[in-house]
Amino acid sequence: MNLWLRKLSPGAGRGIGISLMLVLVLVVVAPSVCLVWFMSRAAQNERLAVRQKLEDAYRVHLSLAQERLTAFYHEIGAQLDARAATNPGPVLFAKLVGEGLAESAVCFDQNGRITYPTRPEPRFEPEPPGWAEAERRELAAPEAAAAAFAGIATETADPNVAARAYQAQARCLIRAGKSDAALAVLLGPLGEQRYADAADAEGRLVVPNAELIALELLRESDSARSVQLRDKLVRRVNDYDAPMPSSQRRFLMRQLGELSNAHASFSTLAAEDLAAQVVEAQPPPIGSAGLHPSPLPGIWEWASPSGRVVLLYHTDSLAAKLRSAIAAPSLPRDATVVLVPPGSDYEKYFTTLPAGLEWPGWRIGLDLQDKSLFETAANQRIASDIWIGVLVIGAASALALLAVQLVRRQMALTRLRNDLVANVTHELKTPISSTRLLVDTLLDSPRLPQTTIREYLELIARENLRLSRLIDNFLAFSRMERNKYAFDFQAVPAKQIVDEAAAAVRERLNSPGCQFDVSAPADLPEVTADPGAMVTALVNLLENAYKYSHEEKHISLRAVSQNGHVSFLVQDNGIGLAPRDARRVFKRFYQVTPGGGGCGLGLSIVEFIVRAHHGEVKVDSQPGRGSTFTITLPQARHAERKES
Ligand code: ADP
């Protein structure tokens, strides 16, 4: 029992309480920390999962784009081969560039020879008679030389020779300062249809070059004719049916551009230049279908399956060209499928796939304009997870708090019971041992004087009374704790309660050194009360007044009626209570000085009884001056009516 009590001593109880709290905190905190950890991992996984889901969804589009790209490749390749079979190189070149299918192109014949862009092919023909002589005289006697060339032109049957002779004649006339005569030759005989395809020794067409010279001569003197001639020459240069070597065409285009102050523009000039550069650097390999990087940096060669056409692109323009081919119609507006050239920064795309065997190094990528799209989706799911987590932690905390409260209440109850047993046992001991001592004395001393015997018997009776009060309180408390306190409410005159309480304590309080006054007007109204319980309450107050007063005791019990209530006042001139104690005395087992001759139950029983009567009890006290305990109960209903 002692061990048990020591265990439940306030210090030990607090220790157990703290460790219990610690355990419960751990029970909540540890799983919460784990939950938060799991949630952060889950958030990461959620992000990955959402990304994966989106990737899977978009991958379908990318695969479709891949298929479209392959189909596009084969379709264009077949078209190119078909067109190469039916179109001469220059015509095909002009069409492909004109249609915008490629930035430029290199065309081959079926033997793998480049048909466009072409260089002029020098002709090795025997020199006509008199040609060398005419050339020799060109510097010293240009006029004579011009006449000699004119002679050659008229005598020969070969249009090539004739055209070259007229060209030389015009050159000599210009040298001789006879521009008009030169113009007449350039635009006269050379304008005839039979010289249209005549070429010089280097393989260049004679007529366009002659017209260019004429244009230069005419430029200042005759503007109307020069415009006419310029337009004619522009048409000639743009005519890809004519067998003009591409280098001559480029030369003429440039010259015409300069002469006409950019009045003449040539849509194929850039394409001509690009094709010439590529061919010059290294002609595309014959018969290697597919996409390859060209020897020029940033230029791609896309060869048709037969290799007869090689389209040329800058990297960007190829990517742009193919964009429409791979565009996915069913994609959200802010997502685009793009073709990503080799060496690009793949990271900036949401996801990429190889573009296919036909597109070495190229990838198909998904470009999300709103990069936060998948973040938003992931965040939404994470937010709902966090809410669930918060709710779980909240619920766990609430349950833990509830558990703490329950356990604390249970512990308090256990402590209460143990305290009760300890206190009551202690309290019972004193009267029992003193009674036994008195009884033993009476039994052992047969010749005691009558007065002493009476004195002893009175003492025994008093101790007995104290014992029964103690047991009454004990039982009352026990019933109170078990909610078994049964009240028998009835309308009772307040005066009757006062009288009964006074009678119960009169004998004790009328002892020497104690003045006990009772005052209750005869017309006091009735109250609805359990008379026995109310007497118990008042007796408890009166006994306390007696216990906690000095030698000269002044105790009074009064009852007054006011405002529909009856107040019972128990006043003493005893040790009084400090304000802090006055607030606590109604708590169970509370004693200002523990072990001071009570067990700290009386006032808690008083409060319990008064509350059951819908009344209130309060104390008004000053240390060293005394206390007044007041119980106020409402009047009985019919008593109220009687009064009114
Ligand atoms: P106890 O059995 O200790 O008297 P009570 O519940 O009746 O238990 O009283 C609680 C405590 O209140 C007492 O221990 C005592 O310190 C204080 N007390 C009660 N009545 C008075 C009073 N009339 N004057 C001074 N102190 C009092």
mmCIF file with all atom_site columns, C-alpha atoms and ligand atoms in Angstrom, residues 427 470 473 540-541 543-549 570 572 574-577 581 584-606 619 621 626-629, ligand 1:
data_model
loop_
_atom_site.group_PDB
_atom_site.id
_atom_site.type_symbol
_atom_site.label_atom_id
_atom_site.label_alt_id
_atom_site.label_comp_id
_atom_site.label_asym_id
_atom_site.label_entity_id
_atom_site.label_seq_id
_atom_site.pdbx_PDB_ins_code
_atom_site.Cartn_x
_atom_site.Cartn_y
_atom_site.Cartn_z
_atom_site.occupancy
_atom_site.B_iso_or_equiv
_atom_site.pdbx_formal_charge
_atom_site.auth_seq_id
_atom_site.auth_comp_id
_atom_site.auth_asym_id
_atom_site.auth_atom_id
_atom_site.pdbx_PDB_model_num
ATOM   1  C CA  . GLU A 1 427 ? -8.835  9.901  9.636  1.00 0.00 ? 427 GLU A CA  1
ATOM   2  C CA  . LEU A 1 470 ? -16.565 11.008 8.512  1.00 0.00 ? 470 LEU A CA  1
ATOM   3  C CA  . ASN A 1 473 ? -18.961 12.103 4.098  1.00 0.00 ? 473 ASN A CA  1
ATOM   4  C CA  . ASN A 1 540 ? -20.206 20.347 7.124  1.00 0.00 ? 540 ASN A CA  1
ATOM   5  C CA  . LEU A 1 541 ? -19.931 24.141 7.037  1.00 0.00 ? 541 LEU A CA  1
ATOM   6  C CA  . GLU A 1 543 ? -18.113 21.782 11.678 1.00 0.00 ? 543 GLU A CA  1
ATOM   7  C CA  . ASN A 1 544 ? -15.490 23.482 9.534  1.00 0.00 ? 544 ASN A CA  1
ATOM   8  C CA  . ALA A 1 545 ? -16.316 26.769 11.275 1.00 0.00 ? 545 ALA A CA  1
ATOM   9  C CA  . TYR A 1 546 ? -15.698 25.038 14.579 1.00 0.00 ? 546 TYR A CA  1
ATOM   10 C CA  . LYS A 1 547 ? -12.548 23.234 13.388 1.00 0.00 ? 547 LYS A CA  1
ATOM   11 C CA  . TYR A 1 548 ? -10.894 26.268 11.840 1.00 0.00 ? 548 TYR A CA  1
ATOM   12 C CA  . SER A 1 549 ? -11.528 28.741 14.660 1.00 0.00 ? 549 SER A CA  1
ATOM   13 C CA  . VAL A 1 570 ? -22.382 30.146 8.208  1.00 0.00 ? 570 VAL A CA  1
ATOM   14 C CA  . ASP A 1 572 ? -17.031 32.224 11.972 1.00 0.00 ? 572 ASP A CA  1
ATOM   15 C CA  . GLY A 1 574 ? -11.625 31.650 12.620 1.00 0.00 ? 574 GLY A CA  1
ATOM   16 C CA  . ILE A 1 575 ? -8.344  31.506 10.759 1.00 0.00 ? 575 ILE A CA  1
ATOM   17 C CA  . GLY A 1 576 ? -9.913  32.613 7.470  1.00 0.00 ? 576 GLY A CA  1
ATOM   18 C CA  . LEU A 1 577 ? -8.673  31.841 3.961  1.00 0.00 ? 577 LEU A CA  1
ATOM   19 C CA  . ASP A 1 581 ? -7.201  29.163 -1.087 1.00 0.00 ? 581 ASP A CA  1
ATOM   20 C CA  . ARG A 1 584 ? -9.828  26.220 -4.279 1.00 0.00 ? 584 ARG A CA  1
ATOM   21 C CA  . VAL A 1 585 ? -11.406 24.946 -1.105 1.00 0.00 ? 585 VAL A CA  1
ATOM   22 C CA  . PHE A 1 586 ? -14.336 23.397 -2.969 1.00 0.00 ? 586 PHE A CA  1
ATOM   23 C CA  . LYS A 1 587 ? -12.021 21.053 -4.894 1.00 0.00 ? 587 LYS A CA  1
ATOM   24 C CA  . ARG A 1 588 ? -11.867 17.452 -3.793 1.00 0.00 ? 588 ARG A CA  1
ATOM   25 C CA  . PHE A 1 589 ? -9.142  16.685 -1.263 1.00 0.00 ? 589 PHE A CA  1
ATOM   26 C CA  . TYR A 1 590 ? -8.025  20.280 -1.166 1.00 0.00 ? 590 TYR A CA  1
ATOM   27 C CA  . GLN A 1 591 ? -6.693  21.219 2.226  1.00 0.00 ? 591 GLN A CA  1
ATOM   28 C CA  . VAL A 1 592 ? -4.954  24.474 3.030  1.00 0.00 ? 592 VAL A CA  1
ATOM   29 C CA  . THR A 1 593 ? -2.874  22.604 5.591  1.00 0.00 ? 593 THR A CA  1
ATOM   30 C CA  . PRO A 1 594 ? -2.842  18.897 4.735  1.00 0.00 ? 594 PRO A CA  1
ATOM   31 C CA  . GLY A 1 595 ? -3.363  16.608 7.728  1.00 0.00 ? 595 GLY A CA  1
ATOM   32 C CA  . GLY A 1 596 ? -5.126  19.336 9.664  1.00 0.00 ? 596 GLY A CA  1
ATOM   33 C CA  . GLY A 1 597 ? -7.864  17.098 10.992 1.00 0.00 ? 597 GLY A CA  1
ATOM   34 C CA  . GLY A 1 598 ? -9.953  16.499 7.869  1.00 0.00 ? 598 GLY A CA  1
ATOM   35 C CA  . CYS A 1 599 ? -9.726  14.768 4.544  1.00 0.00 ? 599 CYS A CA  1
ATOM   36 C CA  . GLY A 1 600 ? -10.566 17.622 2.158  1.00 0.00 ? 600 GLY A CA  1
ATOM   37 C CA  . LEU A 1 601 ? -13.929 16.205 1.134  1.00 0.00 ? 601 LEU A CA  1
ATOM   38 C CA  . GLY A 1 602 ? -16.466 18.224 3.133  1.00 0.00 ? 602 GLY A CA  1
ATOM   39 C CA  . LEU A 1 603 ? -16.635 21.330 0.941  1.00 0.00 ? 603 LEU A CA  1
ATOM   40 C CA  . SER A 1 604 ? -16.627 19.356 -2.296 1.00 0.00 ? 604 SER A CA  1
ATOM   41 C CA  . ILE A 1 605 ? -19.667 17.464 -0.979 1.00 0.00 ? 605 ILE A CA  1
ATOM   42 C CA  . VAL A 1 606 ? -21.277 20.786 -0.034 1.00 0.00 ? 606 VAL A CA  1
ATOM   43 C CA  . VAL A 1 619 ? -17.038 31.927 0.529  1.00 0.00 ? 619 VAL A CA  1
ATOM   44 C CA  . SER A 1 621 ? -13.069 35.240 3.880  1.00 0.00 ? 621 SER A CA  1
ATOM   45 C CA  . GLY A 1 626 ? -12.887 34.600 9.758  1.00 0.00 ? 626 GLY A CA  1
ATOM   46 C CA  . SER A 1 627 ? -15.004 33.311 6.946  1.00 0.00 ? 627 SER A CA  1
ATOM   47 C CA  . THR A 1 628 ? -18.594 33.397 5.784  1.00 0.00 ? 628 THR A CA  1
ATOM   48 C CA  . PHE A 1 629 ? -19.853 30.526 3.647  1.00 0.00 ? 629 PHE A CA  1
HETATM 49 P P1  . ADP B 2 .   ? -11.550 19.154 5.651  1.00 0.00 ? 1   ADP B P1  1
HETATM 50 O O1  . ADP B 2 .   ? -12.018 17.789 5.893  1.00 0.00 ? 1   ADP B O1  1
HETATM 51 O O2  . ADP B 2 .   ? -10.064 19.269 5.449  1.00 0.00 ? 1   ADP B O2  1
HETATM 52 O O3  . ADP B 2 .   ? -12.126 20.146 6.519  1.00 0.00 ? 1   ADP B O3  1
HETATM 53 P P2  . ADP B 2 .   ? -13.114 20.547 3.677  1.00 0.00 ? 1   ADP B P2  1
HETATM 54 O O4  . ADP B 2 .   ? -13.421 20.242 2.251  1.00 0.00 ? 1   ADP B O4  1
HETATM 55 O O5  . ADP B 2 .   ? -14.285 20.643 4.554  1.00 0.00 ? 1   ADP B O5  1
HETATM 56 O O6  . ADP B 2 .   ? -12.093 19.458 4.164  1.00 0.00 ? 1   ADP B O6  1
HETATM 57 O O7  . ADP B 2 .   ? -12.328 21.856 3.709  1.00 0.00 ? 1   ADP B O7  1
HETATM 58 C C1  . ADP B 2 .   ? -11.260 22.054 2.860  1.00 0.00 ? 1   ADP B C1  1
HETATM 59 C C2  . ADP B 2 .   ? -10.250 23.007 3.461  1.00 0.00 ? 1   ADP B C2  1
HETATM 60 O O8  . ADP B 2 .   ? -10.803 24.323 3.501  1.00 0.00 ? 1   ADP B O8  1
HETATM 61 C C3  . ADP B 2 .   ? -9.909  22.701 4.842  1.00 0.00 ? 1   ADP B C3  1
HETATM 62 O O9  . ADP B 2 .   ? -8.830  21.784 4.889  1.00 0.00 ? 1   ADP B O9  1
HETATM 63 C C4  . ADP B 2 .   ? -9.527  24.024 5.389  1.00 0.00 ? 1   ADP B C4  1
HETATM 64 O O10 . ADP B 2 .   ? -8.158  24.295 5.152  1.00 0.00 ? 1   ADP B O10 1
HETATM 65 C C5  . ADP B 2 .   ? -10.349 24.998 4.616  1.00 0.00 ? 1   ADP B C5  1
HETATM 66 N N1  . ADP B 2 .   ? -11.545 25.456 5.352  1.00 0.00 ? 1   ADP B N1  1
HETATM 67 C C6  . ADP B 2 .   ? -12.797 24.944 5.322  1.00 0.00 ? 1   ADP B C6  1
HETATM 68 N N2  . ADP B 2 .   ? -13.659 25.637 6.072  1.00 0.00 ? 1   ADP B N2  1
HETATM 69 C C7  . ADP B 2 .   ? -12.908 26.646 6.605  1.00 0.00 ? 1   ADP B C7  1
HETATM 70 C C8  . ADP B 2 .   ? -13.222 27.731 7.488  1.00 0.00 ? 1   ADP B C8  1
HETATM 71 N N3  . ADP B 2 .   ? -14.457 27.900 7.964  1.00 0.00 ? 1   ADP B N3  1
HETATM 72 N N4  . ADP B 2 .   ? -12.243 28.583 7.865  1.00 0.00 ? 1   ADP B N4  1
HETATM 73 C C9  . ADP B 2 .   ? -10.991 28.415 7.376  1.00 0.00 ? 1   ADP B C9  1
HETATM 74 N N5  . ADP B 2 .   ? -10.622 27.422 6.536  1.00 0.00 ? 1   ADP B N5  1
HETATM 75 C C10 . ADP B 2 .   ? -11.569 26.546 6.145  1.00 0.00 ? 1   ADP B C10 1
#
